Short mmCIF file of C-alpha atoms in Angstrom, two decimals:
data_model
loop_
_atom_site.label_atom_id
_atom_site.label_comp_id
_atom_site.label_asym_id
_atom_site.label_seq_id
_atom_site.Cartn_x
_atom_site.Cartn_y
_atom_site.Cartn_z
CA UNK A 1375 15.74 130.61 0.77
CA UNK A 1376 13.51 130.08 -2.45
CA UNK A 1377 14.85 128.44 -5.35
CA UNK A 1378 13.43 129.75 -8.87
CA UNK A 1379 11.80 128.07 -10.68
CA UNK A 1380 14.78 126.31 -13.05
CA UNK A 1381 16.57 125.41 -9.68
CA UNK A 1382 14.05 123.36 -8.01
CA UNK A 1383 13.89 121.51 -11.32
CA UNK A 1384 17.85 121.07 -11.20
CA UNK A 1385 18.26 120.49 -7.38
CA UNK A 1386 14.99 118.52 -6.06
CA UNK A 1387 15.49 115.45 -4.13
CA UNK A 1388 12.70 113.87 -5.56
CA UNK A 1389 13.55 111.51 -8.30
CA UNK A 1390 11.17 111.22 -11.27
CA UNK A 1391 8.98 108.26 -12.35
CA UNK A 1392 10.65 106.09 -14.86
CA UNK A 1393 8.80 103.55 -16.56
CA UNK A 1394 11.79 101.61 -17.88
CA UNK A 1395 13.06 100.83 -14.84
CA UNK A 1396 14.37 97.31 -14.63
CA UNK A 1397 15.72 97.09 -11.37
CA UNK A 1398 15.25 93.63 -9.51
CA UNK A 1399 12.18 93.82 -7.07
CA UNK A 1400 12.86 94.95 -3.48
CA UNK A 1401 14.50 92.83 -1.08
CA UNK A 1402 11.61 94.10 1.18
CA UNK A 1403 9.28 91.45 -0.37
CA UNK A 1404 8.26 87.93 1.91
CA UNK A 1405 9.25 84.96 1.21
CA UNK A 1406 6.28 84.33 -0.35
CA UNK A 1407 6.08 86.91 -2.70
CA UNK A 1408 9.42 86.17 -4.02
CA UNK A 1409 9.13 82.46 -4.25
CA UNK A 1410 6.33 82.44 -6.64
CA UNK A 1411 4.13 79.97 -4.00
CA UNK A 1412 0.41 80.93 -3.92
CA UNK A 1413 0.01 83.60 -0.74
CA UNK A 1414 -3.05 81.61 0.50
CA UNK A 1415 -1.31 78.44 0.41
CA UNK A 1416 1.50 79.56 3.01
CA UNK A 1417 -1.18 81.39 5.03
CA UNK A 1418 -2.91 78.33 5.49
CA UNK A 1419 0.44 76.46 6.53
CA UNK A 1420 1.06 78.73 9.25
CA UNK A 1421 -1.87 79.02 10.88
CA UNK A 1422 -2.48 76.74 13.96
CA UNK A 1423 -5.55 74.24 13.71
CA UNK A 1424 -8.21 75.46 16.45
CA UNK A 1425 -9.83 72.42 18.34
CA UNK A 1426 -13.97 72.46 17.86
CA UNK A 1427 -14.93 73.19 21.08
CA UNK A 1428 -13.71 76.62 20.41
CA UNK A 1429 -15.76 76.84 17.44
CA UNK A 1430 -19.00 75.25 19.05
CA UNK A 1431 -19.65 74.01 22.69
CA UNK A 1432 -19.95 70.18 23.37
CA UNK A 1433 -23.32 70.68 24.37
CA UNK A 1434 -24.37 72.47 21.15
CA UNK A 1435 -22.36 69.55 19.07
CA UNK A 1436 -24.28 66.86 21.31
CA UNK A 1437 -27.46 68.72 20.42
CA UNK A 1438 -27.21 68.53 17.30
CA UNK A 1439 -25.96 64.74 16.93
CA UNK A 1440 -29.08 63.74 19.06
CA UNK A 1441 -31.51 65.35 16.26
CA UNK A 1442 -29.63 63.59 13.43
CA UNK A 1443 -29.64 60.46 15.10
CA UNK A 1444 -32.87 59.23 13.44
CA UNK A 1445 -32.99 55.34 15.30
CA UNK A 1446 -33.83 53.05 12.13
CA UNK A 1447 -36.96 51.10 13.06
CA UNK A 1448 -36.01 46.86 12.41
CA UNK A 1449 -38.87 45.14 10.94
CA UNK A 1450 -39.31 41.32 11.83
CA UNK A 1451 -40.34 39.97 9.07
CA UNK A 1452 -42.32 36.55 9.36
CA UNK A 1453 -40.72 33.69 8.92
CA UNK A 1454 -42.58 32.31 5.66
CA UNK A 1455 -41.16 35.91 4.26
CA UNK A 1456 -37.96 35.12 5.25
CA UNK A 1457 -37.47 32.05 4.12
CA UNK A 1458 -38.55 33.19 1.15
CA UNK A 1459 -35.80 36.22 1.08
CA UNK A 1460 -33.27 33.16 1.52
CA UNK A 1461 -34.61 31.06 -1.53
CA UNK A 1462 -34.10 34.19 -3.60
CA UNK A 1463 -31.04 35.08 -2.15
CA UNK A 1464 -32.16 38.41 -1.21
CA UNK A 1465 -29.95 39.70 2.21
CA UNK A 1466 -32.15 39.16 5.48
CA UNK A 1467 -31.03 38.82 9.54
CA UNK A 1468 -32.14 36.44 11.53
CA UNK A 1469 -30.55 37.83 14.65
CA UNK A 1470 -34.40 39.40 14.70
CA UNK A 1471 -35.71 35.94 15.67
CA UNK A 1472 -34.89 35.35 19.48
CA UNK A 1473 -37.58 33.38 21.16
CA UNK A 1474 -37.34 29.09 21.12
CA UNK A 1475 -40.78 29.28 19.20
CA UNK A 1476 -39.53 32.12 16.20
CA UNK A 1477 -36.17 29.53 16.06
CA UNK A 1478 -37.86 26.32 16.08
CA UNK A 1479 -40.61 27.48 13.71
CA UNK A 1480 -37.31 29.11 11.44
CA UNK A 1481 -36.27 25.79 11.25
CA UNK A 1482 -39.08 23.77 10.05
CA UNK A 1483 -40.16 26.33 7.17
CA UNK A 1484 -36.21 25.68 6.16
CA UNK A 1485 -36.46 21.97 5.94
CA UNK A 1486 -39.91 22.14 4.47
CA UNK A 1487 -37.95 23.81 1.16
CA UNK A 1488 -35.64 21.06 1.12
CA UNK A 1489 -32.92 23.38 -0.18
CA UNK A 1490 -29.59 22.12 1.55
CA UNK A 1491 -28.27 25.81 1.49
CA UNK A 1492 -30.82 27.30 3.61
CA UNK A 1493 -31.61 24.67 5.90
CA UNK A 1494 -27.80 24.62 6.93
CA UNK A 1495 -27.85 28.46 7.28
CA UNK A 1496 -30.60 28.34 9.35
CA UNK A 1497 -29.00 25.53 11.82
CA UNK A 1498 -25.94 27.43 11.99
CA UNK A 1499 -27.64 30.31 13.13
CA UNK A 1500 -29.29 28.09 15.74
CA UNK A 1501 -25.85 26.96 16.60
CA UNK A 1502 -24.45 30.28 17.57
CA UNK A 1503 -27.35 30.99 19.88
CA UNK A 1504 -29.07 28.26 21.37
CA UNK A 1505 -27.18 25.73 23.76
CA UNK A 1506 -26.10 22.83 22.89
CA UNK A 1507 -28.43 20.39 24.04
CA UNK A 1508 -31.52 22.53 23.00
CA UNK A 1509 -30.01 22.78 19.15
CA UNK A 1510 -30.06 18.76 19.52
CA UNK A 1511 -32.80 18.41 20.65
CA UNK A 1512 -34.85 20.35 17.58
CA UNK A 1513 -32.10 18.76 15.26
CA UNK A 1514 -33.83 15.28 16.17
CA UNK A 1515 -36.76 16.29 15.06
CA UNK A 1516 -35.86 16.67 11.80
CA UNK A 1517 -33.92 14.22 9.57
CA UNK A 1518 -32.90 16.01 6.50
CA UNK A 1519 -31.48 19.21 8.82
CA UNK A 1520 -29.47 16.41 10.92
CA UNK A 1521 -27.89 14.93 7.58
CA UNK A 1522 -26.94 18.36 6.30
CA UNK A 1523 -25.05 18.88 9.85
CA UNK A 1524 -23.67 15.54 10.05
CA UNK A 1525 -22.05 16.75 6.48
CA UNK A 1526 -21.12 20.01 7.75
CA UNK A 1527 -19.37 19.22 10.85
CA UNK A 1528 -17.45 16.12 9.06
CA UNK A 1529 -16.10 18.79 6.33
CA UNK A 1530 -14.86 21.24 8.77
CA UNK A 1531 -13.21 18.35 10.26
CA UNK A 1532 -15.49 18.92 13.98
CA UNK A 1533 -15.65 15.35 15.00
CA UNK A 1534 -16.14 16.16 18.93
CA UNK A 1535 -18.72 18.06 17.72
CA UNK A 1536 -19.94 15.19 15.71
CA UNK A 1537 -19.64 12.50 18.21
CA UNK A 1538 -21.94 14.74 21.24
CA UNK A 1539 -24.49 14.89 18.32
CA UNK A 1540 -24.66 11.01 17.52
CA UNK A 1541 -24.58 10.32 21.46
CA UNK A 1542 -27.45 13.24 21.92
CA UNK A 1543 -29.93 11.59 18.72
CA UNK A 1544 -28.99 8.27 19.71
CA UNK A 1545 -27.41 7.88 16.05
CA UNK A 1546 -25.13 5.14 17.38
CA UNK A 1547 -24.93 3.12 13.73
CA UNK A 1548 -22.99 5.99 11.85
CA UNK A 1549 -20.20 6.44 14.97
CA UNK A 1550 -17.77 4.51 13.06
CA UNK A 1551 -17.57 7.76 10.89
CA UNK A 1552 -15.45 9.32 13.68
CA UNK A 1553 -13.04 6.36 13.08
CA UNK A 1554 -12.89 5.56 9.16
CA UNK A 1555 -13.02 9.30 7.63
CA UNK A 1556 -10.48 10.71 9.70
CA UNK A 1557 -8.21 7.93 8.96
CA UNK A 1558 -8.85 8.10 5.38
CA UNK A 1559 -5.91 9.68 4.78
CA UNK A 1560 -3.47 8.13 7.39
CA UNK A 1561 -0.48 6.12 6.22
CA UNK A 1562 1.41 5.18 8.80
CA UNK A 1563 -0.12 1.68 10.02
CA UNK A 1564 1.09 2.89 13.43
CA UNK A 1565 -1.26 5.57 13.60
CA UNK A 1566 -4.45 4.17 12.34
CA UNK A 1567 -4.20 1.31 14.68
CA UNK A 1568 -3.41 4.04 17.46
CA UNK A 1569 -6.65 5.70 16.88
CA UNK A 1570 -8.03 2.68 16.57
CA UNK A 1571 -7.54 1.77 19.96
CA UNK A 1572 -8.64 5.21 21.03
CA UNK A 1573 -11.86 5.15 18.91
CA UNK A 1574 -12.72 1.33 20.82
CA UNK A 1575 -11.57 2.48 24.25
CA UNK A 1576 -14.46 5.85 23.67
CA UNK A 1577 -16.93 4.75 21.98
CA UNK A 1578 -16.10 0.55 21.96
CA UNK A 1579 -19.28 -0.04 24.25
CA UNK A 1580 -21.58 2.53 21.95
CA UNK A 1581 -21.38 0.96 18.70
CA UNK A 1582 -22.77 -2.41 18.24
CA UNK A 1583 -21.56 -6.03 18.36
CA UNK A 1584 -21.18 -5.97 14.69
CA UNK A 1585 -19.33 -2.97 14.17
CA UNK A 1586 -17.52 -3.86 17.18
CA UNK A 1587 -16.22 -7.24 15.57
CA UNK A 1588 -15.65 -5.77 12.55
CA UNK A 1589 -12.99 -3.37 14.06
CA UNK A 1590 -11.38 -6.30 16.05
CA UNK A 1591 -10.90 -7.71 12.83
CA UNK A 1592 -9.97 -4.53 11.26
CA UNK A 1593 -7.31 -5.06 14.49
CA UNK A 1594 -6.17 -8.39 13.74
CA UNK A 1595 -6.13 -7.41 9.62
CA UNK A 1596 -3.38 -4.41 10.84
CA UNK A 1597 -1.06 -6.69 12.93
CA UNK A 1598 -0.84 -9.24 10.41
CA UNK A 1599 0.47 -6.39 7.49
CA UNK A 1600 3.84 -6.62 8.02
CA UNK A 1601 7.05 -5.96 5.74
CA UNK A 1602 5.97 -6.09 1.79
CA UNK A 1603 2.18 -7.18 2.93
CA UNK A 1604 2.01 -3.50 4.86
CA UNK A 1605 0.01 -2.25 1.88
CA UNK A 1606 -1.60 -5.15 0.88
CA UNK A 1607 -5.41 -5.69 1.11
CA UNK A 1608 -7.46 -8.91 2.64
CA UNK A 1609 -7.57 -10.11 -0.44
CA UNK A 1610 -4.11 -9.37 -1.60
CA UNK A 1611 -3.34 -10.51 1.15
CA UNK A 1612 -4.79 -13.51 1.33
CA UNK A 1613 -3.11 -14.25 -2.30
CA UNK A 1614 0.41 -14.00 -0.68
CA UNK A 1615 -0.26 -16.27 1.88
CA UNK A 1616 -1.70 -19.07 -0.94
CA UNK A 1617 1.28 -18.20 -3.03
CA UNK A 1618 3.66 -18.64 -0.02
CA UNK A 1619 1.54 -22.56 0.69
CA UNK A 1620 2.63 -23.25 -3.16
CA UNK A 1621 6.17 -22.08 -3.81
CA UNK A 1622 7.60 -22.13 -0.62
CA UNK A 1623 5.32 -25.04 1.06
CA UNK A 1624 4.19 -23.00 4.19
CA UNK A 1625 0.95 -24.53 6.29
CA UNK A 1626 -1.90 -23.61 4.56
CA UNK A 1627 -3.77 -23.43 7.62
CA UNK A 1628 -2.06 -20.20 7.59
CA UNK A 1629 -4.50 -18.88 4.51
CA UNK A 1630 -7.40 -20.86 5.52
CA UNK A 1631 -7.29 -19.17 9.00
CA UNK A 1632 -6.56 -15.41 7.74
CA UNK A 1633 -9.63 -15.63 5.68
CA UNK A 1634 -11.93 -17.24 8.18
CA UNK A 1635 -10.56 -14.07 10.53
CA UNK A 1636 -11.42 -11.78 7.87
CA UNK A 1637 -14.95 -13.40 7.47
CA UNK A 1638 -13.82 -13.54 3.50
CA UNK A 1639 -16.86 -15.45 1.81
CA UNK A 1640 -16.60 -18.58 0.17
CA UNK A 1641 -17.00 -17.29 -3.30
CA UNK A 1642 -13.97 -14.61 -2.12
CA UNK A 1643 -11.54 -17.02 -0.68
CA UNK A 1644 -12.21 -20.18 -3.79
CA UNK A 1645 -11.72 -16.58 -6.47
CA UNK A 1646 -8.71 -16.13 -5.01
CA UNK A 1647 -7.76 -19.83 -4.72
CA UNK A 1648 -8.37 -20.15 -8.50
CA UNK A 1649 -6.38 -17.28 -9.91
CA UNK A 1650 -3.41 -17.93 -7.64
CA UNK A 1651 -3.53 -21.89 -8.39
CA UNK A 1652 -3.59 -21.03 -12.23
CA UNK A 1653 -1.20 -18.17 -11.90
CA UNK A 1654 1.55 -20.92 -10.56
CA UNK A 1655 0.09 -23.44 -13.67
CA UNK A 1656 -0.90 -25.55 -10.94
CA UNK A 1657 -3.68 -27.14 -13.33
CA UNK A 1658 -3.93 -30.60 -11.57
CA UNK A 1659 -4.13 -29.40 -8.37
CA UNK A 1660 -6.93 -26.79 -9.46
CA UNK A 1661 -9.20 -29.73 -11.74
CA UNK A 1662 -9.06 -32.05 -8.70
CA UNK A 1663 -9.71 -28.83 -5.92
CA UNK A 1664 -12.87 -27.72 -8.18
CA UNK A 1665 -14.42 -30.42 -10.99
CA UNK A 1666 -15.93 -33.43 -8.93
CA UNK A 1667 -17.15 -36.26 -10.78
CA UNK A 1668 -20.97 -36.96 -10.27
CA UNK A 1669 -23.13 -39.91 -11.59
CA UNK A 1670 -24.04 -38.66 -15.04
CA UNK A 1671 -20.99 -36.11 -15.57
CA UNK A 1672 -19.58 -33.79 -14.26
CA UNK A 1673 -19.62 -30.80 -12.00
CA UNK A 1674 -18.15 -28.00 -10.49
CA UNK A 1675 -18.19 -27.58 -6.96
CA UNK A 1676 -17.42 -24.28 -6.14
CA UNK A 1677 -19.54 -20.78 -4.69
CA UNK A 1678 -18.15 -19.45 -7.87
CA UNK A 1679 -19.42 -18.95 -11.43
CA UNK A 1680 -18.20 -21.53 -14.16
CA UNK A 1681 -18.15 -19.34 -16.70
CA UNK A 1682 -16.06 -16.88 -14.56
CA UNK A 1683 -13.64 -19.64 -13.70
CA UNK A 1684 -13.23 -20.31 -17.20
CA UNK A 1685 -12.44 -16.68 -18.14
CA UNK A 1686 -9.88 -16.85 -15.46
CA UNK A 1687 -8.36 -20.07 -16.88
CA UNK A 1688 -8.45 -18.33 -20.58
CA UNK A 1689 -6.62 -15.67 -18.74
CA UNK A 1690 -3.91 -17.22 -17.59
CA UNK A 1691 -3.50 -19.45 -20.96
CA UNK A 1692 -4.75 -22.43 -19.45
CA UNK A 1693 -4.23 -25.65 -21.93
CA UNK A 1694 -7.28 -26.48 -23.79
CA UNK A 1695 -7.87 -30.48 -21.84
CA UNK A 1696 -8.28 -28.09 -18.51
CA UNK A 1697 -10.50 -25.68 -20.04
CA UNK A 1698 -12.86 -28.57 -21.42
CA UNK A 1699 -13.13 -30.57 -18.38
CA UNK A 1700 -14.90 -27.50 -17.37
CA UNK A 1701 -16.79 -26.90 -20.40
CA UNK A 1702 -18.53 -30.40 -19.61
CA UNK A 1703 -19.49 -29.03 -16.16
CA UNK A 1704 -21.90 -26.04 -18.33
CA UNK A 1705 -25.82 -27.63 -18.46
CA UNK A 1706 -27.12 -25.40 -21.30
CA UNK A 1707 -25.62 -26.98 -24.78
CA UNK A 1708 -25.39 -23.54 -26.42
CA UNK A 1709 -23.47 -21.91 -23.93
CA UNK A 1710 -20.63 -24.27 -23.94
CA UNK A 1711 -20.53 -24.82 -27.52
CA UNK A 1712 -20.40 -20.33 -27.60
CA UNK A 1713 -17.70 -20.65 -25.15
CA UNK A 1714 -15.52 -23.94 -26.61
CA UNK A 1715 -15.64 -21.58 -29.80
CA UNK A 1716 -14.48 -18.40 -28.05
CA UNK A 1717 -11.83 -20.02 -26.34
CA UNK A 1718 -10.51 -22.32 -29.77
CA UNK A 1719 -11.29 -25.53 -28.01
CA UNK A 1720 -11.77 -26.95 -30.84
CA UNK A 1721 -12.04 -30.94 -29.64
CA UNK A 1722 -14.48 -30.01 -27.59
CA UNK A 1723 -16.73 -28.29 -30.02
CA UNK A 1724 -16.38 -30.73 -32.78
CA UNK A 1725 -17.36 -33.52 -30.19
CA UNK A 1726 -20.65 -31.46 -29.05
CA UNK A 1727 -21.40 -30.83 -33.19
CA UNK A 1728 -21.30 -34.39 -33.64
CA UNK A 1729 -23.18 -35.46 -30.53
CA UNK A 1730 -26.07 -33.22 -31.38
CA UNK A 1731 -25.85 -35.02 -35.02
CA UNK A 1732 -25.30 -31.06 -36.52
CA UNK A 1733 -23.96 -31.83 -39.94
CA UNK A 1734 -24.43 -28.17 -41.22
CA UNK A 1735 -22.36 -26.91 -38.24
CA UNK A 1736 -19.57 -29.07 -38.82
CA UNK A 1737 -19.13 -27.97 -42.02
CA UNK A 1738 -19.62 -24.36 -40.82
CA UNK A 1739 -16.55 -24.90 -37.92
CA UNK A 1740 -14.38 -26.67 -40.10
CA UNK A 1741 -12.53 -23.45 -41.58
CA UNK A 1742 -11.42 -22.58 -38.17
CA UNK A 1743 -9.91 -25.73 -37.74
CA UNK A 1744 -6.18 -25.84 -38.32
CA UNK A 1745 -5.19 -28.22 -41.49
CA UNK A 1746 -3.63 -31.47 -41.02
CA UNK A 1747 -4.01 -31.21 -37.02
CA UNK A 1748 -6.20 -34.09 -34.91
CA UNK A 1749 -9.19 -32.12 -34.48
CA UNK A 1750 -9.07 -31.28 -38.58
CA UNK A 1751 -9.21 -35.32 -39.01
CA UNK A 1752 -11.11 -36.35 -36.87
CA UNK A 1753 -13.82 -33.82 -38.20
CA UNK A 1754 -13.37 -35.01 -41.66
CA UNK A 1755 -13.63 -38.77 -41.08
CA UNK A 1756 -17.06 -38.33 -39.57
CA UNK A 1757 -18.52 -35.65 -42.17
CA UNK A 1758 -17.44 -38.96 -44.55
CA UNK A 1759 -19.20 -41.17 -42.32
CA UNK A 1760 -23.01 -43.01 -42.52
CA UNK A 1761 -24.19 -41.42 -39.64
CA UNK A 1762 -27.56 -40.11 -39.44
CA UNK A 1763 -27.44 -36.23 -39.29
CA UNK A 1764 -30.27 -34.14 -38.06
CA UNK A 1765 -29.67 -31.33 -40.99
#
C-alpha cells in the first residue's frame, strides 16, 4: 500500500542526518582506533618477523657477499720505510716480515736508530715469533738491543727469562742481577738468605770466584745480624762490635775478625775505629792508636786523612791538647795554622805565629783570644819581647 507523500515523511524508518550528533564513537572501533596509538605502529607489532631465506635464497645472498668481498691487497713495505713509520710514530705491522733475513735485517735498521723505543718493539716482535735460541742468537749480535732486553725482562719481573739469556750470550758477570734486584725489596733476613742459597746452588759454579766470595761473605754478613744488629750494615755493624770491646770489654778479635771477613779496607775499619773511640771520649787510647812519634815530630799513622780525623775529633768536641797533637802531624804551615784557627786552638796557633817570627799576625789573632786566659798572656809577653820579627 502507498503512503502519500506527507506519510512517508512521518513514518520512514530512515533516520535523518544530524550534524550535532554527539554520541560517543562506536564500540565497533579496534583497539587501536580507540586507544589513540598510531595504526602502523600496532601493525608492525603483530606481524611475525620472516627469516631471509624467504626473502632471498642463500645462494643469491652468498653471491652477492662474494662480489663485495673486495680482498685488500697488504703492501710490505721495506724495512728502511718501516723503520722510518716507527720513528714517526705512524701505525705499521710487522707481522708482514716472516723470513730470518726480513727479521734479522728489521733488527739491525732498529738498533742503527738508537731509539730505545723501537729497538725494543722490534725484539719483542722477534720474541713472539722466532724460537728461543734463534732470538738469542741475533740478540748477541747486537749490544745495545741486548741491554734494552736485559731492562725489559728485569721490569716485568721475567728473571727465568733473564737467566736462559745470560747463559745463551755467555753474559755470566751481570748473573748476580737475578740475586740482588729481586731481593731488593725482601725483609725478612730468612728469605734473602733462602734465595741466597738457591741463587749459589743454580748458578754458584756460573758466576766467578769473585762474585762467588763475595756472596759467601754476603752469607757469613747475614748469620752474624742477629737481634738489634738484624738491620745493621758492615759498617754499623762493625761499630757495635768496637763499642761492645770498649764498654763492655768483649775480645776485640771479635771486630778485627768481622771486618777482615767483610774485606772492610783499612781506611774503613781505622774510620770507624776513630769515631767510635772518640764517641766513648776515649782520647788516650785514640792519640796513642793513631799519632806515632818519629825523629823530627810527629806523625799520623793511619790509611786515613788527617784533616778528616780532625773534623771527626771537632765533631765529637774533642779537647783542644788532642786536637793539636794532631795539628803537629799537618806538613804544610798554612793549613794547620787555617785549621788551629777554625777549630779555636788557640795555643797552638799563637805558638806557630811566633815560630814563624809573624809579628803582624799576632797582633791580628789577638782579638780572638779570650782576656785574662793563658793563651791571652802568653801572647802579650812575647809581642813585649826583643825578639826579632820578620814583619
Amino acid at each position: 500500500m502507498s503512503l502519500t507523500d506527507e506519510e512517508y515523511w512521518k513514518k520512514s524508518t530512515l533516520e535523518s542526518f544530524n550534524f550535532d550528533d554527539e554520541d560517543e564513537p562506536s564500540a565497533s572501533l579496534s583497539p587501536a582506533e580507540g586507544s589513540g596509538e598510531p595504526v602502523f605502529y600496532s601493525s608492525l607489532q603483530n606481524s611475525a618477523v620472516l627469516p631471509l631465506h624467504v626473502i632471498i635464497s642463500k645462494w643469491g645472498l652468498d653471491t652477492i657477499l662474494q662480489d663485495t668481498r673486495l680482498p685488500a691487497e697488504m703492501r710490505l713495505y721495506s724495512t728502511e720505510e718501516t723503520i722510518k713509520k716507527l720513528f714517526l710514530g705512524l701505525p705499521c705491522v710487522l707481522d708482514n716480515y716472516r723470513s730470518a733475513e726480513q727479521k734479522l735485517d728489521l733488527l739491525q735498521r732498529a738498533v742503527e736508530t738508537a731509539d730505545g723505543n723501537i729497538i725494543l718493539k722490534v725484539v719483542l716482535f722477534l720474541e713472539k715469533t722466532l724460537k728461543r735460541s734463534l732470538l738469542h742468537k741475533y740478540l748477541s749480535k747486537y749490544k745495545l738491543a741486548l741491554i734494552h732486553y736485559y731492562n725489559y725482562l728485569i721490569q716485568e719481573n721475567k728473571y727465568q727469562e733473564l737467566n736462559d739469556l745470560y747463559m745463551a750470550v755467555g753474559n755470566t758477570k751481570d748473573m748476580m742481577n737475578l740475586f740482588y734486584i729481586p731481593c731488593q725489596n725482601f725483609t725478612s733476613r730468612k728469605r734473602i738468605q733462602s734465595e741466597l742459597d738457591k741463587f749459589l746452588n743454580e748458578s754458584g759454579y756460573v758466576i766467578s770466584d769473585y762474585n762467588r766470595n763475595l756472596l759467601n761473605g754476603f752469607r757469613t754478613f747475614l748469620d752474624l745480624q742477629k737481634g738489634d744488629t738484624a738491620n745493621k750494615s758492615v759498617t754499623e755493624l762493625l761499630a757495635t762490635l768496637y763499642k761492645e770491646h770498649y764498654t763492655n770489654n768483649s775480645p776485640i778479635q771479635d771486630a778485627t775478625t768481622f771486618s777482615h771477613t767483610m774485606k772492610l779496607s783499612t781506611s774503613q775499619h781505622e774510620w770507624i775505629l776513630v769515631n767510635v773511640m772518640a764517641a766513648h771520649q776515649l782520647w788516650d787510647s785514640l792519640t796513642d792508636t793513631f799519632v806515632k812519634p818519629s825523629l823530627f815530630k810527629k806523625k799520623v799513622k793511619s790509611s786515613v786523612n788527617t784533616e778528616s780525623i780532625l773534623n771527626a775529633l771537632f765533631r765529637h768536641n774533642s779537647p783542644k791538647r788532642v786536637l793539636e797533637q794532631f795539628l803537629v802531624c799537618i806538613g804544610d804551615n798554612e793549613r794547620s795554622l787555617q785549621l788551629g784557627k777554625k777549630m779555636y786552638c788557640h795555643s797552638f796557633v799563637i805558638n806557630k805565629l811566633i815560630e814563624n817570627r809573624d809579628r803582624l799576625g799576632l797582633i791580628e789573632y789577638r782579638r780572638f783570644v779570650p782576656s785574662q786566659s793563658e793563651e791571652y798572656f802568653n801572647l802579650e809577653k812575647n809581642l813585649c819581647s826583643d825578639k826579632k820579627w820578620k814583619n
